[in-house]
mmCIF file of C-alpha atoms in Angstrom:
data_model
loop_
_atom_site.group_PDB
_atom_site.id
_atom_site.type_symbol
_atom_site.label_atom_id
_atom_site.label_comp_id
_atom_site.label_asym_id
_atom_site.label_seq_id
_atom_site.Cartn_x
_atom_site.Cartn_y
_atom_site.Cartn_z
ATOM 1 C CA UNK H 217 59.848 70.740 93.383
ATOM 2 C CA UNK H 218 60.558 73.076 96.092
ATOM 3 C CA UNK H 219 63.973 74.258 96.716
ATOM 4 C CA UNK H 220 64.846 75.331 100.061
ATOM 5 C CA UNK H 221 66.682 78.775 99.976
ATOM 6 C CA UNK H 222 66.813 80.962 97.472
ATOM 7 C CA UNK H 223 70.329 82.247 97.484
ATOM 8 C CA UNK H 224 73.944 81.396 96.003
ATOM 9 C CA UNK H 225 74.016 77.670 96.765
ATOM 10 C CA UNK H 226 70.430 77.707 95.430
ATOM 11 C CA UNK H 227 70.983 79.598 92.154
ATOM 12 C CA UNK H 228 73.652 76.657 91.761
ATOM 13 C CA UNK H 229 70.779 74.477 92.068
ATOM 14 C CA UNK H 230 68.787 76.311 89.586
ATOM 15 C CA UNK H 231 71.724 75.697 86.561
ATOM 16 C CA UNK H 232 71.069 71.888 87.521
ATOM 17 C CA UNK H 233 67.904 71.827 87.404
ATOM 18 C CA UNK H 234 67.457 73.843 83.991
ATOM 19 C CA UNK H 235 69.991 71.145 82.261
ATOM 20 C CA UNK H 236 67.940 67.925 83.633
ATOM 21 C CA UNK H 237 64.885 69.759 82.228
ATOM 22 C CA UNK H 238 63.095 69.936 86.015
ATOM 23 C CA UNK H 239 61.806 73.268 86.090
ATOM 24 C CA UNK H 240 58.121 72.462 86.115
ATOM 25 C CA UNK H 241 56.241 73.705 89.208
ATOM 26 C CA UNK H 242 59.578 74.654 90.522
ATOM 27 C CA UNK H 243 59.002 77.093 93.616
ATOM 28 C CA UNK H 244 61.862 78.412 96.234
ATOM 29 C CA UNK H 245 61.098 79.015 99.694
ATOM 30 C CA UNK H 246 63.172 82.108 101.746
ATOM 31 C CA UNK H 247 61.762 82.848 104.836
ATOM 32 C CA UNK H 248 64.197 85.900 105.306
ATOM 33 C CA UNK H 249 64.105 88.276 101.979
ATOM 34 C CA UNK H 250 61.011 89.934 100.677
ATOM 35 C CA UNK H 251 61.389 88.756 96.973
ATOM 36 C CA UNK H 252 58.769 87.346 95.132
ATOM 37 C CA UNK H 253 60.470 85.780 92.414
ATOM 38 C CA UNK H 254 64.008 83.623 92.026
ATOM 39 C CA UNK H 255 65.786 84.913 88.946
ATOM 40 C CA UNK H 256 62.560 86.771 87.216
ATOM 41 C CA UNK H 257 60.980 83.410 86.819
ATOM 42 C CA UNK H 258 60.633 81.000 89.657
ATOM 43 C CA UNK H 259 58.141 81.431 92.480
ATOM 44 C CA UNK H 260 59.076 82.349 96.220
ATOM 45 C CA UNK H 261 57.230 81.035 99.438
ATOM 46 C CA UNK H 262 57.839 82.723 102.409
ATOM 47 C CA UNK H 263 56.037 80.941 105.203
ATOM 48 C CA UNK H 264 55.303 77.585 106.492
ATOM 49 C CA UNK H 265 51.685 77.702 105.901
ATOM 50 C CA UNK H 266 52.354 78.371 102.568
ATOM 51 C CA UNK H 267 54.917 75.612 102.095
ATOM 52 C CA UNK H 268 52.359 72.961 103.784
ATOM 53 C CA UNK H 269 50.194 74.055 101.203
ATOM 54 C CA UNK H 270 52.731 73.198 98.279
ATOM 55 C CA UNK H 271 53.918 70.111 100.010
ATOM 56 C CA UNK H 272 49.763 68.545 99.449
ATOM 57 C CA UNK H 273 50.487 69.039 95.957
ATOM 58 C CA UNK H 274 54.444 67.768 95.274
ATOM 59 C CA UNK H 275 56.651 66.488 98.393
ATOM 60 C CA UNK H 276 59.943 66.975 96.645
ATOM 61 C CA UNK H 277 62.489 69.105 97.821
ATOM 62 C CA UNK H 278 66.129 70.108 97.511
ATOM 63 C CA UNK H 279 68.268 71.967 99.989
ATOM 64 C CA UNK H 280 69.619 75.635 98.593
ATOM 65 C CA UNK H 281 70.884 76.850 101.341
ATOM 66 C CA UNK H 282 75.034 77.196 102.804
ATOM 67 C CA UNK H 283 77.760 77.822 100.936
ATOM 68 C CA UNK H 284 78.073 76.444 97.192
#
């Protein structure tokens, strides 16, 4: 799954996630900062090419981004 943001409202997401057990092939997208991983573990995407490419493999997606 690919979460879209990978700030505070997404790092909300992340607890969620980690208690339902979805963490497989989890990847965050931020178009903005530089980081290349969420919370030491979790890939970052940073541009639409690259997020075309993971949506051929997995179409799901959340929305991380505003204020939690």
């Amino acid at each position: 799954m690919l979460v879209a943001g990978a700030g505070g409202h997404a790092f909300e997401l992340l607890d969620i996630l980690i208690s339902e057990g979805k963490t497989k092939n989890l990847y965050f997208f931020d178009e903005i900062n530089p980081g290349e991983v969420f919370q030491d573990r979790f890939p970052i995407i940073h541009t639409e090419e690259q997020v075309k490419s993971y949506f051929e493999k997995d179409p799901f997606f959340i929305l991380g981004t505003g204020n939690p």
